[in-house]
Coordinates of C-alpha atoms in Angstrom, one line a residue:
M1 CA -20.1 -38.8 -28.5
W2 CA -18.6 -35.4 -27.6
R3 CA -21.7 -33.7 -28.8
T4 CA -23.7 -35.7 -26.3
V5 CA -21.2 -35.1 -23.5
F6 CA -21.2 -31.3 -24.1
R7 CA -25.0 -31.2 -24.3
Q8 CA -25.2 -33.0 -20.9
W9 CA -22.7 -30.5 -19.5
V10 CA -24.8 -27.6 -20.8
Q11 CA -27.9 -29.1 -19.2
E12 CA -26.2 -29.5 -15.8
T13 CA -24.9 -26.0 -15.9
T14 CA -28.3 -24.6 -16.8
A15 CA -29.8 -26.6 -14.0
E16 CA -27.2 -25.0 -11.7
A17 CA -28.4 -21.6 -12.9
V18 CA -32.0 -22.5 -12.0
Q19 CA -30.9 -23.6 -8.6
E20 CA -29.0 -20.3 -8.0
Q21 CA -32.1 -18.4 -8.9
L22 CA -34.3 -20.6 -6.7
A23 CA -31.9 -20.1 -3.8
Q24 CA -32.0 -16.3 -4.2
S25 CA -35.8 -16.3 -4.3
Q26 CA -35.9 -18.4 -1.1
E27 CA -33.4 -16.3 0.9
S28 CA -34.4 -15.2 4.3
P29 CA -35.5 -11.5 4.4
Q30 CA -33.1 -11.1 7.3
E31 CA -29.6 -10.2 6.4
H32 CA -28.2 -11.8 9.6
P33 CA -30.8 -13.9 11.4
D34 CA -30.0 -14.3 15.0
V35 CA -30.0 -18.1 15.1
Q36 CA -27.7 -20.2 17.2
V37 CA -26.6 -23.5 15.7
A38 CA -24.9 -26.6 17.1
A39 CA -22.4 -26.9 14.2
A40 CA -21.1 -24.8 11.4
I41 CA -19.9 -26.7 8.4
I42 CA -17.3 -24.9 6.3
C43 CA -16.6 -25.8 2.7
A44 CA -14.6 -23.9 0.1
L45 CA -16.6 -24.9 -3.0
A46 CA -20.2 -25.5 -4.0
M47 CA -19.2 -28.9 -5.3
E48 CA -18.0 -29.8 -1.8
S49 CA -21.1 -28.4 0.0
G50 CA -23.7 -29.4 -2.5
G51 CA -24.3 -32.9 -1.1
V52 CA -24.7 -31.6 2.4
E53 CA -27.0 -28.9 1.3
D54 CA -29.2 -31.4 -0.6
R55 CA -29.7 -33.4 2.6
L56 CA -30.5 -30.6 5.0
D57 CA -34.1 -30.1 6.2
D58 CA -35.9 -26.8 6.7
K59 CA -33.4 -24.9 4.7
I60 CA -33.1 -21.1 4.7
W61 CA -30.7 -19.3 2.3
V62 CA -29.1 -16.3 4.0
R63 CA -27.4 -13.3 2.5
A64 CA -24.0 -13.1 4.0
A65 CA -21.1 -10.6 3.6
V66 CA -18.7 -13.5 3.3
G67 CA -19.5 -16.7 1.3
K68 CA -22.9 -18.4 1.0
V69 CA -24.7 -19.5 4.1
V70 CA -27.6 -22.0 4.4
L71 CA -29.3 -22.6 7.7
G72 CA -31.0 -25.9 8.2
R73 CA -31.2 -29.1 10.2
A74 CA -29.3 -32.4 10.0
G75 CA -31.9 -34.6 11.7
Q76 CA -32.7 -32.6 14.9
V77 CA -29.3 -30.8 14.9
P78 CA -29.4 -27.1 13.7
V79 CA -26.5 -26.3 11.4
A80 CA -25.1 -23.5 9.3
L81 CA -23.5 -24.6 6.0
V82 CA -21.0 -22.2 4.7
T83 CA -19.6 -22.2 1.1
A84 CA -16.6 -19.8 1.7
G85 CA -14.9 -19.7 -1.7
P86 CA -11.4 -21.1 -2.5
G87 CA -8.3 -20.1 -0.6
A88 CA -7.2 -19.6 3.0
G89 CA -8.3 -16.0 3.2
S90 CA -11.8 -16.8 2.2
A91 CA -12.0 -19.7 4.6
A92 CA -10.7 -17.7 7.5
A93 CA -13.1 -14.8 6.8
A94 CA -16.1 -17.0 6.4
T95 CA -15.3 -19.0 9.6
E96 CA -15.0 -15.8 11.6
A97 CA -18.2 -14.4 10.2
V98 CA -20.3 -17.6 10.9
I99 CA -19.0 -17.8 14.4
A100 CA -19.9 -14.2 15.1
A101 CA -23.3 -14.5 13.5
H102 CA -24.5 -18.0 14.7
R103 CA -22.3 -19.0 17.7
P104 CA -21.8 -22.7 16.8
R105 CA -20.6 -25.1 19.5
L106 CA -18.5 -26.8 16.8
V107 CA -17.0 -26.0 13.5
V108 CA -16.4 -28.7 10.9
A109 CA -14.0 -28.1 8.1
A110 CA -15.3 -30.3 5.3
G111 CA -14.1 -30.8 1.7
F112 CA -11.9 -32.5 -0.8
A113 CA -8.2 -33.4 -0.4
G114 CA -5.5 -35.0 -2.5
A115 CA -3.8 -38.2 -1.2
L116 CA -0.1 -38.1 -0.5
R117 CA 0.2 -41.8 0.3
D118 CA -0.7 -44.9 -1.7
D119 CA -3.1 -46.5 0.9
L120 CA -5.5 -43.5 0.6
R121 CA -7.6 -44.2 -2.4
R122 CA -10.2 -42.0 -4.2
Y123 CA -13.4 -41.6 -2.1
H124 CA -11.6 -42.7 1.1
I125 CA -12.2 -40.5 4.2
L126 CA -9.5 -38.7 6.1
L127 CA -10.3 -37.5 9.7
P128 CA -7.3 -35.3 10.4
N129 CA -6.0 -35.3 14.0
E130 CA -3.4 -32.7 13.1
V131 CA -3.3 -29.9 10.4
I132 CA -0.1 -28.2 9.4
D133 CA 1.1 -25.5 7.0
L134 CA 4.2 -25.2 4.9
T135 CA 6.1 -23.3 7.6
G136 CA 5.6 -26.3 10.0
R137 CA 3.0 -24.7 12.2
S138 CA 0.8 -27.4 13.7
L139 CA -2.7 -27.5 15.3
K140 CA -4.1 -30.6 16.9
L141 CA -7.7 -31.7 16.1
P142 CA -9.9 -34.1 18.1
N143 CA -10.1 -37.8 17.5
L144 CA -13.5 -38.5 15.9
V145 CA -13.3 -42.3 16.0
Q146 CA -13.9 -44.2 19.2
G147 CA -11.9 -47.4 19.7
D148 CA -9.0 -48.8 17.8
Q149 CA -10.8 -50.3 14.8
L150 CA -11.3 -47.9 11.9
P151 CA -14.0 -48.6 9.3
D152 CA -12.8 -49.6 5.8
G153 CA -11.7 -46.6 3.8
V154 CA -11.4 -44.3 6.8
H155 CA -8.0 -42.9 7.9
I156 CA -6.7 -40.8 10.8
G157 CA -3.6 -38.7 10.4
K158 CA -1.9 -35.4 9.4
L159 CA -3.3 -33.1 6.8
I160 CA -1.2 -30.3 5.2
S161 CA -2.7 -27.1 3.9
V162 CA -0.8 -25.3 1.0
H163 CA -1.3 -22.2 -1.1
E164 CA -1.8 -23.8 -4.5
L165 CA -3.2 -27.0 -6.0
V166 CA -0.5 -29.8 -6.1
R167 CA -1.1 -31.4 -9.5
D168 CA 2.2 -33.3 -10.1
P169 CA 2.8 -36.8 -8.6
Q170 CA 6.4 -36.1 -7.7
A171 CA 5.5 -32.9 -5.9
K172 CA 2.8 -34.8 -4.0
R173 CA 5.2 -37.5 -2.9
E174 CA 7.8 -35.1 -1.9
L175 CA 5.3 -33.1 0.2
G176 CA 4.1 -36.3 1.9
E177 CA 7.6 -37.4 2.7
R178 CA 8.8 -34.0 3.9
F179 CA 5.9 -33.4 6.3
G180 CA 4.6 -36.9 7.1
A181 CA 1.2 -35.9 5.9
L182 CA -1.4 -38.2 4.5
A183 CA -3.2 -35.7 2.3
V184 CA -3.2 -32.1 1.1
N185 CA -5.7 -29.3 0.7
L186 CA -5.8 -25.5 0.6
E187 CA -8.0 -24.2 3.4
T188 CA -8.2 -26.4 6.5
F189 CA -5.3 -24.8 8.4
A190 CA -6.9 -21.3 8.0
V191 CA -10.2 -22.6 9.5
A192 CA -8.3 -24.3 12.4
E193 CA -6.3 -21.2 13.1
T194 CA -9.4 -19.0 13.2
C195 CA -11.2 -21.5 15.5
R196 CA -8.2 -21.6 17.9
R197 CA -8.1 -17.9 18.1
L198 CA -11.8 -17.6 18.8
A199 CA -11.7 -20.6 21.2
I200 CA -14.3 -22.7 19.2
P201 CA -13.9 -26.5 19.0
M202 CA -13.1 -27.7 15.5
A203 CA -13.0 -31.0 13.6
A204 CA -12.3 -31.8 10.0
V205 CA -13.7 -34.4 7.5
K206 CA -12.0 -34.8 4.1
V207 CA -12.8 -37.0 1.2
I208 CA -9.9 -38.0 -1.2
T209 CA -10.5 -37.0 -4.8
D210 CA -7.1 -37.8 -6.3
T211 CA -4.4 -40.3 -5.6
P212 CA -0.6 -39.7 -5.4
D213 CA 0.2 -40.9 -8.9
E214 CA -2.7 -39.0 -10.5
I215 CA -1.8 -36.0 -12.6
L216 CA -4.5 -33.4 -12.3
P217 CA -5.3 -31.7 -15.6
P218 CA -4.7 -27.9 -15.8
E219 CA -8.5 -27.4 -16.3
V220 CA -9.1 -28.4 -12.6
A221 CA -8.5 -24.7 -12.0
Y222 CA -11.8 -23.9 -13.8
L223 CA -13.7 -25.9 -11.2
M224 CA -11.8 -24.2 -8.3
R225 CA -12.8 -20.6 -9.2
P226 CA -16.0 -19.1 -7.8
R227 CA -18.1 -18.0 -10.8
K228 CA -21.6 -17.4 -11.8
W229 CA -23.0 -20.0 -14.1
T230 CA -22.6 -17.9 -17.2
E231 CA -18.9 -17.4 -16.4
K232 CA -18.5 -21.2 -15.8
M233 CA -20.0 -21.9 -19.2
G234 CA -17.6 -19.4 -20.8
A235 CA -14.7 -21.0 -19.0
V236 CA -15.6 -24.5 -20.2
V237 CA -16.0 -23.2 -23.8
G238 CA -12.6 -21.5 -23.6
A239 CA -10.9 -24.6 -22.2
V240 CA -12.3 -26.8 -25.0
W241 CA -11.3 -24.2 -27.6
H242 CA -7.7 -24.2 -26.5
R243 CA -7.5 -28.0 -25.8
P244 CA -10.3 -30.1 -27.2
G245 CA -9.3 -33.0 -25.0
S246 CA -10.0 -30.9 -21.9
L247 CA -13.8 -31.6 -22.2
K248 CA -13.2 -35.3 -21.4
D249 CA -11.1 -34.3 -18.4
L250 CA -13.6 -31.7 -17.2
W251 CA -16.4 -34.3 -17.5
R252 CA -14.4 -36.8 -15.5
L253 CA -13.6 -34.2 -12.8
Q254 CA -17.3 -33.3 -12.6
E255 CA -18.3 -37.0 -12.1
V256 CA -15.6 -37.5 -9.4
A257 CA -16.7 -34.3 -7.6
L258 CA -20.4 -35.3 -7.6
R259 CA -19.6 -38.7 -6.1
A260 CA -17.1 -37.3 -3.7
G261 CA -19.6 -34.7 -2.5
D262 CA -22.1 -37.5 -1.7
V263 CA -19.5 -39.5 0.3
L264 CA -18.5 -36.3 2.1
A265 CA -22.1 -35.5 3.0
E266 CA -22.7 -38.9 4.4
H267 CA -19.8 -38.7 6.8
V268 CA -20.2 -35.0 7.8
L269 CA -23.8 -35.4 8.6
A270 CA -23.2 -38.6 10.6
L271 CA -20.7 -36.6 12.6
V272 CA -23.0 -33.7 13.1
Q273 CA -26.0 -35.8 14.1
S274 CA -23.9 -37.6 16.7
L275 CA -23.4 -34.3 18.6
T276 CA -24.6 -34.0 22.2
P277 CA -23.7 -31.5 24.8
S278 CA -21.5 -34.0 26.5
N279 CA -19.2 -34.5 23.5
L280 CA -18.7 -30.8 22.7

């Protein structure tokens, strides 16, 4: 069984390598094309941005000093999709760079988050109306839902951004109770703070990938680090060597990330395609 699982993992990683090479061959010859977009979508990781990228039309891969940038269209709406890399610093730098280069009318911080409350289940959507950090600093975000009735599996509330992954259930619950937050992630406050400083409207869309009682395996860190495909393969082999059971955990995390990326893409692109000059 594990031989089959590992072979599938290798095949997926090899396919990722081919995609990287294809993206490089299709990059725009311009380093910074002077293209104005309606929205810039900021993700930290490729597993978060991949579903959105797959659904964009007329894609152009752009060399960028910060992160990876893809220009394209969501329906008739021109967008810039940015994969910034993990961490607040990367998110802030990428947000500032895409605003300077492409002058979006709206920035959307999109990605994964961990639930801090039981009513948020895996693959549910959180539309934060407030984002805070561990010092208690708070930034308000716009309400993206019209009317009082929320669709099933969609929540509105507070998101907290922290410096490190919160893997332990007790730590998750303590964080939620202390700050009154529904979910936790790493980068959203940095994006919001940058947008506030540059006077650019910002919204956020988060998909829940782990519940409050779920213990995230230590190997989740392997998926969080930006690497070339060869380094990712080496990391997987190293994890399996030190803890053979980690292959099962990594495979499950990969499956969750793929589905979560599709759910995220559906909601982010629906938001972007609803944009009109009157609601910006």
